[in-house]
Structure formats: C-alpha cells, structure tokens
PDB file of C-alpha atoms in Angstrom:
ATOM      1  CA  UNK A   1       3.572 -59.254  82.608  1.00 52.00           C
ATOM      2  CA  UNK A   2       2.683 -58.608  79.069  1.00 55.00           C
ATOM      3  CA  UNK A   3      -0.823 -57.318  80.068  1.00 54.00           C
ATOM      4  CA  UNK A   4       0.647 -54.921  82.272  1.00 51.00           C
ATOM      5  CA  UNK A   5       3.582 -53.603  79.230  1.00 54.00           C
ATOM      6  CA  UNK A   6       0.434 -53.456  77.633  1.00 52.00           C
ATOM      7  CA  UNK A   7      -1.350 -51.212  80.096  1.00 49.00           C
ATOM      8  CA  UNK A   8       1.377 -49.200  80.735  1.00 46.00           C
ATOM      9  CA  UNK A   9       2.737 -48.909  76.811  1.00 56.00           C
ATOM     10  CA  UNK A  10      -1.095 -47.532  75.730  1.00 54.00           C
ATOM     11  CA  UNK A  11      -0.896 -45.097  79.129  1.00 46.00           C
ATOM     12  CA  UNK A  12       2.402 -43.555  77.693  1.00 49.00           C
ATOM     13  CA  UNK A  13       0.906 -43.134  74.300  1.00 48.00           C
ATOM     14  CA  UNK A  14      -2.109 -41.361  76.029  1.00 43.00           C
ATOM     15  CA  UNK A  15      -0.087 -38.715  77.946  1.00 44.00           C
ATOM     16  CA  UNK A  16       2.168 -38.277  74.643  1.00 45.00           C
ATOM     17  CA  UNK A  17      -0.676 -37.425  72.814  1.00 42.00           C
ATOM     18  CA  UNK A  18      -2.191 -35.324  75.404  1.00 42.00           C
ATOM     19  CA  UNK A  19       0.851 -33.146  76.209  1.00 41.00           C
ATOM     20  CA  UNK A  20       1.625 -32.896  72.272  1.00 42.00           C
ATOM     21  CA  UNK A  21      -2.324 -31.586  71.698  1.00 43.00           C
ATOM     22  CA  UNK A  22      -2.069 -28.882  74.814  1.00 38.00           C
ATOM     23  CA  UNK A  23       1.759 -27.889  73.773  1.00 38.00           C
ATOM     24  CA  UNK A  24       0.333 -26.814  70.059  1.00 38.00           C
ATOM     25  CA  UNK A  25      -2.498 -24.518  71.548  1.00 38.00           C
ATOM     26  CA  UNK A  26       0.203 -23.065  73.621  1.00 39.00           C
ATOM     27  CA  UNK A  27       2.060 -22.235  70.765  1.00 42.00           C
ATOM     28  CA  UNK A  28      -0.910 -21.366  68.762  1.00 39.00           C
ATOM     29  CA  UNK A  29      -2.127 -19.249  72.007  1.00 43.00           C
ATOM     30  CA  UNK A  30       1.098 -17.032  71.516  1.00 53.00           C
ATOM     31  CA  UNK A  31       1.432 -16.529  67.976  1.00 81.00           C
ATOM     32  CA  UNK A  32      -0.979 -13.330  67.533  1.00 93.00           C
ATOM     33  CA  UNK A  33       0.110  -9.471  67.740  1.00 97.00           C
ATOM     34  CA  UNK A  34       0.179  -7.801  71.103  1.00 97.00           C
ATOM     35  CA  UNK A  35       0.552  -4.564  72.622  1.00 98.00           C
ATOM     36  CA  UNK A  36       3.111  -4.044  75.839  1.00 98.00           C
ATOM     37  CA  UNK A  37       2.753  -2.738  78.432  1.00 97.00           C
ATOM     38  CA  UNK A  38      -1.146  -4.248  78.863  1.00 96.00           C
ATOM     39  CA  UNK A  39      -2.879  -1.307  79.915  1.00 97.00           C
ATOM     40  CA  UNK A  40      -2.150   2.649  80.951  1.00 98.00           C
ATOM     41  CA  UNK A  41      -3.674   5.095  82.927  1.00 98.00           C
ATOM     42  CA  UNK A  42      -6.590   7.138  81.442  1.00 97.00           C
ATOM     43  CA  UNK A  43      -4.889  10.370  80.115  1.00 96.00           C
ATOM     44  CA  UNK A  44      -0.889   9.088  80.490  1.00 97.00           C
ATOM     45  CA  UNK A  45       1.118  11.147  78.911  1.00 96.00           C
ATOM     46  CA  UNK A  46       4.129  10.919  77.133  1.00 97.00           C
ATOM     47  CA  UNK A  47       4.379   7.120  77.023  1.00 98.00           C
ATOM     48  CA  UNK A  48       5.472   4.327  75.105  1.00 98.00           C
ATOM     49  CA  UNK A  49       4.155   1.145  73.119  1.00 98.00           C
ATOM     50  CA  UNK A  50       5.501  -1.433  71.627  1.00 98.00           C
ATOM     51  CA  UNK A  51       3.738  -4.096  69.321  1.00 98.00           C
ATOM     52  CA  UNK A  52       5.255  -7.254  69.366  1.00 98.00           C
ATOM     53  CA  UNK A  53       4.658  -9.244  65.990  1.00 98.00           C
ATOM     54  CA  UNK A  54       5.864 -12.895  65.919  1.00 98.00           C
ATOM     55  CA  UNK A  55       6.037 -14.960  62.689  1.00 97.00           C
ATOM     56  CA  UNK A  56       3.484 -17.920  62.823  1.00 93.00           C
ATOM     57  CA  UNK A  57       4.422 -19.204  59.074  1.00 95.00           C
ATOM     58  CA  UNK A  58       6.981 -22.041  59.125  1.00 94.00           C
ATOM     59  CA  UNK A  59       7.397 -21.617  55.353  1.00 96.00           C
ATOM     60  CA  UNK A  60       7.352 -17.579  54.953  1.00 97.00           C
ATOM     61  CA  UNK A  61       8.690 -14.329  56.487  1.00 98.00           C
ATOM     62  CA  UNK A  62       6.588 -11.282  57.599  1.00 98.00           C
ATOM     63  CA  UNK A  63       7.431  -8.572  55.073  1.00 98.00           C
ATOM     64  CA  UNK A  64       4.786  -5.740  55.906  1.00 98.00           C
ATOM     65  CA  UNK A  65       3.216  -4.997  59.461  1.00 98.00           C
ATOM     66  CA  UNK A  66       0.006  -2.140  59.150  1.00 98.00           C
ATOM     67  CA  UNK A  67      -1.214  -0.931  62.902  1.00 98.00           C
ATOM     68  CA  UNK A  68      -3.999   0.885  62.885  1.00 98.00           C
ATOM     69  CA  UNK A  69      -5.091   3.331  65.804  1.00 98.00           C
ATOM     70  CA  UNK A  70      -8.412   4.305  66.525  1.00 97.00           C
ATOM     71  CA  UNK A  71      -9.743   7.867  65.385  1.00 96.00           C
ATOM     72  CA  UNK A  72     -12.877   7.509  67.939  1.00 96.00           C
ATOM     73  CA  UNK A  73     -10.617   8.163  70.747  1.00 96.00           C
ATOM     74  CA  UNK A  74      -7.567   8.854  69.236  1.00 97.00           C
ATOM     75  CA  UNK A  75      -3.444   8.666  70.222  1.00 98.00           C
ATOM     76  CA  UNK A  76      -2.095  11.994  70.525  1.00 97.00           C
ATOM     77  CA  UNK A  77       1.472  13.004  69.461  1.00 96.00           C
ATOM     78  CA  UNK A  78       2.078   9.586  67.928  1.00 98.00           C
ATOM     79  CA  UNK A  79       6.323   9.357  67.063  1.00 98.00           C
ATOM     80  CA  UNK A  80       7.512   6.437  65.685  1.00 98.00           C
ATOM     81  CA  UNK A  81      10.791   5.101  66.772  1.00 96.00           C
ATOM     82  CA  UNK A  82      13.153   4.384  63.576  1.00 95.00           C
ATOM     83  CA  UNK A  83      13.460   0.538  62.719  1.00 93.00           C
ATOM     84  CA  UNK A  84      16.487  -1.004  61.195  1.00 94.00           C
ATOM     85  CA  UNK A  85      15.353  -2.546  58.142  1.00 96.00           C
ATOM     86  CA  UNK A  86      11.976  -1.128  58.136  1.00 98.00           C
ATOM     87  CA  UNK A  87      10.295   1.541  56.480  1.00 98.00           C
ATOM     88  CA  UNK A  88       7.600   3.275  58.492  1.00 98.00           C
ATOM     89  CA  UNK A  89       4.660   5.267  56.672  1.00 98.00           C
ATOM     90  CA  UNK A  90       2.399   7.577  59.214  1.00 98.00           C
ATOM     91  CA  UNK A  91      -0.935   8.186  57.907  1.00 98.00           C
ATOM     92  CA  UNK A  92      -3.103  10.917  59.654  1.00 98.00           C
ATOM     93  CA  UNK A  93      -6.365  11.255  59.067  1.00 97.00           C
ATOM     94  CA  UNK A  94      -8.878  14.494  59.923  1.00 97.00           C
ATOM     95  CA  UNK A  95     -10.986  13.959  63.713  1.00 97.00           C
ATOM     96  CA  UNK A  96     -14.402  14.204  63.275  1.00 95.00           C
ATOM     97  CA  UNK A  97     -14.645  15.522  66.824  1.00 93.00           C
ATOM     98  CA  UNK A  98     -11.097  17.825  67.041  1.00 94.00           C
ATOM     99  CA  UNK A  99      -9.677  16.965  71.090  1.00 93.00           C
ATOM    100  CA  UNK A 100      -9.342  20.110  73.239  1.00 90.00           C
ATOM    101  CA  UNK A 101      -5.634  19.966  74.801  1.00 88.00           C
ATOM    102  CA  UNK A 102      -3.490  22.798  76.867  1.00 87.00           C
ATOM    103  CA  UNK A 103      -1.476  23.424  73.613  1.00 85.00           C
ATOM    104  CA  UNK A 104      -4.630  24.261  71.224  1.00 91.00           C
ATOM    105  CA  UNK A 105      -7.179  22.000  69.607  1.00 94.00           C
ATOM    106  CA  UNK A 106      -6.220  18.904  67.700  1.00 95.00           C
ATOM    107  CA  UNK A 107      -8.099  18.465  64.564  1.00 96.00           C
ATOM    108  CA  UNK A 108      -5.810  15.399  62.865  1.00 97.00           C
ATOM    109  CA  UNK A 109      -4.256  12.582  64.216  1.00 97.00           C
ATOM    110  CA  UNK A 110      -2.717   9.321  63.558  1.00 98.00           C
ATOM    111  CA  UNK A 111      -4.913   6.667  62.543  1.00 98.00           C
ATOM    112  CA  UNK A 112      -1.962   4.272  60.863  1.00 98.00           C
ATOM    113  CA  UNK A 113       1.584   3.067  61.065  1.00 98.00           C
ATOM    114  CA  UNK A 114       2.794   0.382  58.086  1.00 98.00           C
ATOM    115  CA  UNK A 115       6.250  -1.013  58.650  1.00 98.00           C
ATOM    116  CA  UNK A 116       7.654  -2.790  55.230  1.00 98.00           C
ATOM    117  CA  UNK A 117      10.824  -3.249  53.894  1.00 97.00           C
ATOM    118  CA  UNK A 118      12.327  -5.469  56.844  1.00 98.00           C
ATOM    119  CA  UNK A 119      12.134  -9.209  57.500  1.00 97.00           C
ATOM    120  CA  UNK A 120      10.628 -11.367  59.919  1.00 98.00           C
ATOM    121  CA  UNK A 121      11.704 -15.118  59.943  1.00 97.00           C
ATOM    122  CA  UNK A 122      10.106 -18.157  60.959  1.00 95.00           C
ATOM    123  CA  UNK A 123      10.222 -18.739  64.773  1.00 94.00           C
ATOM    124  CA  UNK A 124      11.072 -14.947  64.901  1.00 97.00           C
ATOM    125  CA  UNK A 125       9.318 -12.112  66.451  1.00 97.00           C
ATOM    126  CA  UNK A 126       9.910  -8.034  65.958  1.00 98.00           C
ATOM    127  CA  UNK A 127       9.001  -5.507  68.156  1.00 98.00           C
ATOM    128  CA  UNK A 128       8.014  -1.882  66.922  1.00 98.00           C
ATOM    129  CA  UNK A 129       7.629   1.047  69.257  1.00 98.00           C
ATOM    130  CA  UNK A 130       5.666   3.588  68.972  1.00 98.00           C
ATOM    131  CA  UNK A 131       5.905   6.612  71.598  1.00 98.00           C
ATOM    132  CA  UNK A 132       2.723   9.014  72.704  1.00 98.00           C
ATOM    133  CA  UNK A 133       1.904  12.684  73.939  1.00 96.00           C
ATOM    134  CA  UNK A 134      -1.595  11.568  75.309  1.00 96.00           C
ATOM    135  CA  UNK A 135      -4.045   8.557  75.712  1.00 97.00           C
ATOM    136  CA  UNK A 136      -7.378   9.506  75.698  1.00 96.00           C
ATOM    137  CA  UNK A 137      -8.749   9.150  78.885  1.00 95.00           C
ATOM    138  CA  UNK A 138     -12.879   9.179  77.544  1.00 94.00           C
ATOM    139  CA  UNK A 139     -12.537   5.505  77.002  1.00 96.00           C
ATOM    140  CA  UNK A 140     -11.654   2.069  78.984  1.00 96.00           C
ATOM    141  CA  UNK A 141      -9.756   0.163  75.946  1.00 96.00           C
ATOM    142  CA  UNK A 142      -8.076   0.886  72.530  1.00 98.00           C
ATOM    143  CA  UNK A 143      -7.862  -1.556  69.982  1.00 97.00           C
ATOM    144  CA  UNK A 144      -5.256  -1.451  67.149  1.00 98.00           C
ATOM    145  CA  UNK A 145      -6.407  -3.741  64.825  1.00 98.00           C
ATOM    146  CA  UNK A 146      -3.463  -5.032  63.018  1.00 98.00           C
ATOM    147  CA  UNK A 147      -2.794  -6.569  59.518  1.00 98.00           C
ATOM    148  CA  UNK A 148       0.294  -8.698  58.902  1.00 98.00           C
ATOM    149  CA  UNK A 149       1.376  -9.689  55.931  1.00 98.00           C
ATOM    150  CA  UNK A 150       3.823 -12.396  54.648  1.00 98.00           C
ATOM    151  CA  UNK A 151       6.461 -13.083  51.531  1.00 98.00           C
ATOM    152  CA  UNK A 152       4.182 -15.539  50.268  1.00 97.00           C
ATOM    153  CA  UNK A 153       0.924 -13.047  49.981  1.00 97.00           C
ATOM    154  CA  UNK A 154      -0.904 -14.524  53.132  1.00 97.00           C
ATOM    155  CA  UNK A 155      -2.483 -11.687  55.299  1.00 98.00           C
ATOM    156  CA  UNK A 156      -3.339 -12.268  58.743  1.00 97.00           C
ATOM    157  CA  UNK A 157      -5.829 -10.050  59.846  1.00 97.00           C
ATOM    158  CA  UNK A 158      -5.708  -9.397  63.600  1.00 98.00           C
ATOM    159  CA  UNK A 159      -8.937  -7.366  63.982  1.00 97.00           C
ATOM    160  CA  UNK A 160     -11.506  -9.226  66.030  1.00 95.00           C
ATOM    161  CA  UNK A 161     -12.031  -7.985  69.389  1.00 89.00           C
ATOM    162  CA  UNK A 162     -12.640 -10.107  72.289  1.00 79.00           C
ATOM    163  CA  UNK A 163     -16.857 -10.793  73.598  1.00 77.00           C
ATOM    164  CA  UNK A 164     -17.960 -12.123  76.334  1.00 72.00           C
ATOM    165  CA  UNK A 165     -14.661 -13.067  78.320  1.00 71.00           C
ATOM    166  CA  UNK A 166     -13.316 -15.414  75.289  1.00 78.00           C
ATOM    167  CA  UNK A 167     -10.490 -14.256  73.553  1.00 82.00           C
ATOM    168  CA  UNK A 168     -11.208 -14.813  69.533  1.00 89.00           C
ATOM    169  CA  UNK A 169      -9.345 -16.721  66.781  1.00 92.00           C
ATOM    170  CA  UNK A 170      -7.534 -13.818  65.617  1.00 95.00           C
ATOM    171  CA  UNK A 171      -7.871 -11.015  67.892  1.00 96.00           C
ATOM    172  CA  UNK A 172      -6.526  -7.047  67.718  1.00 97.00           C
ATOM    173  CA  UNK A 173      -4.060  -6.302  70.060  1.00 97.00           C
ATOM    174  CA  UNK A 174      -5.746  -4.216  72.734  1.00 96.00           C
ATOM    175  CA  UNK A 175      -4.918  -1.756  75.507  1.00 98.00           C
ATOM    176  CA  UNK A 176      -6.514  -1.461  78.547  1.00 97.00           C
ATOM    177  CA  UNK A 177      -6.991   2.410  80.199  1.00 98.00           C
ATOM    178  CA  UNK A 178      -7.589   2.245  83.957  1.00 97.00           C
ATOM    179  CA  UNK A 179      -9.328   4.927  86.586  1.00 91.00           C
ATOM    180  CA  UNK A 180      -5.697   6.266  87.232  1.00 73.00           C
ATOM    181  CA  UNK A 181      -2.371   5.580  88.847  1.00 58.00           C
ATOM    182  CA  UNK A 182       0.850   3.911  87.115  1.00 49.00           C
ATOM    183  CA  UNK A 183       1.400   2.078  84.081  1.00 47.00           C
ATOM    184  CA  UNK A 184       0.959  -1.440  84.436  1.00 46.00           C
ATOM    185  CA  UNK A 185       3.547  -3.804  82.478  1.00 42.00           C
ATOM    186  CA  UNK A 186       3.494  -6.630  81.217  1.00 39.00           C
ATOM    187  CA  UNK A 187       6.247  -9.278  82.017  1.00 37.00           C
ATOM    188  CA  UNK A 188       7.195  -9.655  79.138  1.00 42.00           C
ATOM    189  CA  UNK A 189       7.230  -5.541  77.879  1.00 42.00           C
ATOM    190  CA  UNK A 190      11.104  -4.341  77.601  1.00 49.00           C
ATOM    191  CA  UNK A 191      12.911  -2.413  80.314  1.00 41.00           C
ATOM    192  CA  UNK A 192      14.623   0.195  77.765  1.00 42.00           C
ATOM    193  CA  UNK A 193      12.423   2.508  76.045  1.00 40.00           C
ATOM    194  CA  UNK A 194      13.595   1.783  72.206  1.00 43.00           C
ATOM    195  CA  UNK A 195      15.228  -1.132  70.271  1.00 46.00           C
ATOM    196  CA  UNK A 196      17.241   0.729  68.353  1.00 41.00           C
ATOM    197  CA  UNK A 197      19.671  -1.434  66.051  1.00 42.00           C
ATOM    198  CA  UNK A 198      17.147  -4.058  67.002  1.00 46.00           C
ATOM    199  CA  UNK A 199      16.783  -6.937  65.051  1.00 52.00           C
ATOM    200  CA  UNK A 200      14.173  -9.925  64.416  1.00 65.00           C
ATOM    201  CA  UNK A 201      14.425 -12.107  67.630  1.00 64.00           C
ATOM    202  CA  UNK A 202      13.632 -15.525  68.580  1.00 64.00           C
ATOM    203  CA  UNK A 203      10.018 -15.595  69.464  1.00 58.00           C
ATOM    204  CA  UNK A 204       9.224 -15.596  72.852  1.00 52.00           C
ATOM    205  CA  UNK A 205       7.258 -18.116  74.761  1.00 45.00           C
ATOM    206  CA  UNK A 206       6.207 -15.847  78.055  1.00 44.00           C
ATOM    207  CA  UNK A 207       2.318 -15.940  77.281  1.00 45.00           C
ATOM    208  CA  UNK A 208       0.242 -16.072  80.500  1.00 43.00           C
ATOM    209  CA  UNK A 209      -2.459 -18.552  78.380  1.00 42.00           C
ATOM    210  CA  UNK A 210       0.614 -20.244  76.983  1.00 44.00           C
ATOM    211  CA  UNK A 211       1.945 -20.584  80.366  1.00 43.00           C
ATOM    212  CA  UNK A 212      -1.345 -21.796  82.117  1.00 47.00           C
ATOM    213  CA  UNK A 213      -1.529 -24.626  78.848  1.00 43.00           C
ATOM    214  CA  UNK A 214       1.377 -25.765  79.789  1.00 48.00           C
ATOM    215  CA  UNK A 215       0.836 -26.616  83.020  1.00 46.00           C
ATOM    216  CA  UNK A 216      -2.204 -28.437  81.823  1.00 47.00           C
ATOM    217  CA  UNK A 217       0.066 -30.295  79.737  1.00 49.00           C
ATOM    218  CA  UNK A 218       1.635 -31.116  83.060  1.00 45.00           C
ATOM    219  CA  UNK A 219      -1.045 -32.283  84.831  1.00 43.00           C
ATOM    220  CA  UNK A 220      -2.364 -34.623  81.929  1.00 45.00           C
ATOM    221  CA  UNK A 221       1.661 -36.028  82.367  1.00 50.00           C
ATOM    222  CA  UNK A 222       0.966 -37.285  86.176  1.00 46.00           C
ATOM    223  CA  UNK A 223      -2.460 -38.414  85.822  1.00 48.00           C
ATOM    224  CA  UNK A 224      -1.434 -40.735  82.943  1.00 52.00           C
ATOM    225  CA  UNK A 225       1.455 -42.080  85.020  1.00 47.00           C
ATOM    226  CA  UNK A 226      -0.697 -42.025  87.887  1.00 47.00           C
ATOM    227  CA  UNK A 227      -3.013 -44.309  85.258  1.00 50.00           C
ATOM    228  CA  UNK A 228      -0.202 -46.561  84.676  1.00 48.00           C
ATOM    229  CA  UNK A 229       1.103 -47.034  88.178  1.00 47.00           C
ATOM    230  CA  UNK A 230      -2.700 -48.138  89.227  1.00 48.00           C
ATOM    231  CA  UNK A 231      -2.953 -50.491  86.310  1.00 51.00           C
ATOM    232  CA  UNK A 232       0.236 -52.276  87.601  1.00 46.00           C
ATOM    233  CA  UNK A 233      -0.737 -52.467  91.165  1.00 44.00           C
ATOM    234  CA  UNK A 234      -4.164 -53.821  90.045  1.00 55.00           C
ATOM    235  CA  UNK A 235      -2.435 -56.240  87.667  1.00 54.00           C
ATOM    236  CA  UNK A 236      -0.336 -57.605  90.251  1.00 53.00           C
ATOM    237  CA  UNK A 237      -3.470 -58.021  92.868  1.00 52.00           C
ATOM    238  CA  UNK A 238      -5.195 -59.701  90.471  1.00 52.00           C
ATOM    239  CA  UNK A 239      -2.232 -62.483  90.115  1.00 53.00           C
ATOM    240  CA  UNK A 240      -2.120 -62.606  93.891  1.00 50.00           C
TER     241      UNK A 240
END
C-alpha cells in the first residue's frame, strides 16, 4: 500500500508540474500585441483595425503604446478613432514612391500612431482602432511593428517578424492581404466598429496557440493518471 501512495503521490506531482509548465507558455503565448481582424483583402477599402495591447507586467501599467505602419506599402486614409484617456499623435511621413488613387496622387501618408496619456493595468488589455481608406494591394502582409512602454520605463519592443513558420519571442503584429474576397476575422476581433467610452479590460485568453497549449496541458493530465492507474494495477499483480 505505501509503495503504491508512493507511485501514485510522485504521478500527481508529475502532471502538476506538467500542466503548471504548459499553462505559463499559454499565458506567455498571449501576452504580445495583435492586429484584428487577421488578414484583409488586397485593396479593401474603407476598413477597420484594431490593435489589441495586453499588459504582461504584474508590477507596472502600460502608459504609452507607438504603432508604426509601413511606408513601403503604405495605409491610406488612416483616421484614428478617439480613446478615452488616451492621447493619440499621427505622424505622416513623405512616400518615396507617391500611390496613384481615383482621387489624385498620394505623396504622404501615415507611418505612426502613439497613444499616451491613458492606463493599462496588470491583467488588463486595451484595444485601439484605427480605421482605413485603402490597403495596398502590391503586397501579401503588413507588419506594424509596435513599441509598448510601461510606468516603470520597461519598453517592449514588438518588432520581429516571424521566419520560417516559427513565430518569434517578441513578434510585430502582422496582417495578412489575400488574392481577394471578404475580410476574414478573427474570433476574437469585436462585432461593433469602435470602443468608444471604452476602457482597459480584463485580458483575454482566446489565443488559438494559447488554446492548442492548453489542451496539451490536458493531455499531459490523463496520461499521468493513466500512469498512476497502471502503477496500481501492477502493484496489486505483483502482491497476487
């Protein structure tokens, strides 16, 4: 009998462990700055994004969010949807090749957005929208590599874009552009087209790699109770 407490004591402390380990790269999975929806049609017009930015910091609050768009293939008629709490400063910055559109030629456009001012708690995320004329359609992806800083001077740089299929340590949010058709959303993008009055909410857990972790964490759970449930049926063959 105590052999088998034994067994069945160090297969609980295995699956704990486990499940804890797979639970904080979940969380760690969902913690960077996104864009929603995912991806748009090449050339969509009159749109909307919104750039979700949870606070990772247990200790300090995200006081200044900088987004910057690319100038390579740049966002057209970029408005900024007003944010309580938050100051938004639009820089624009002169195209080196100007875009060709049906209302003229563009020859400046937006190439950053800094939010500051407002307040984003620990466990907390804040979403800023950003509406659109036109999305380039000469390209297959945008990234808007962000820079988020916090009340006790930390930055995190979200800038890295993803190689080779892996997604990296701290990567940009990025947007895809497909061939053509709808929009396509994320589950987790929001079904009105502003926040106004918005404030900072509680951070939200929906990540598809956060999701697939957890089910990891799941299966680690059964095959160390599976573990345990073998080492008492050996056990008691053994006494037999």
């Amino acid at each position: 009998m105590t052999s088998t407490r034994t067994t069945l004591r160090r297969a609980a402390a295995v699956t704990t462990l486990a499940a804890a380990g797979v639970l904080a790269a979940a969380g760690a999975a969902s913690a960077h700055v996104t864009v929603h929806p995912e991806s748009y049609a090449k050339g969509a017009t009159d749109g909307l994004l919104t750039f979700r930015v949870p606070n990772e910091e247990d200790s300090a609050s995200t006081t200044k969010v900088q987004v910057f768009l690319p100038t390579d293939h740049p966002v057209l008629g970029v408005l900024v949807h007003p944010q309580d709490g938050w100051t938004a400063k639009v820089t624009t910055t002169k195209l080196k090749t100007p875009v060709k559109t049906d209302d003229g030629t563009i020859t400046e456009a937006v190439s950053a957005i800094t939010w500051s001012g407002g307040k984003i708690g620990a466990g907390q995320y804040e979403d800023f929208d950003v509406a659109f004329g036109q999305l380039p359609d000469d390209s297959d992806q945008l990234t808007f590599k962000t820079l988020q800083t916090y009340s006790d001077g930390k930055v995190a740089r979200w800038i890295e874009e993803p190689a080779g299929g892996d997604e990296p340590e701290t990567p940009a949010p990025v947007l895809k552009l497909t061939a053509g058709g709808e929009k396509t959303t994320s589950a987790d993008s929001k079904s009105g087209s502003g926040n106004s009055g918005s404030t900072s909410k509680a951070a939200d857990p929906s990540d598809s790699t956060a999701r697939g972790l957890g089910i990891a964490g799941l299966v680690v759970g059964v095959l160390g109770l599976a573990a345990a449930a073998f080492a008492i049926v050996r056990g008691r063959s053994a006494r037999s």
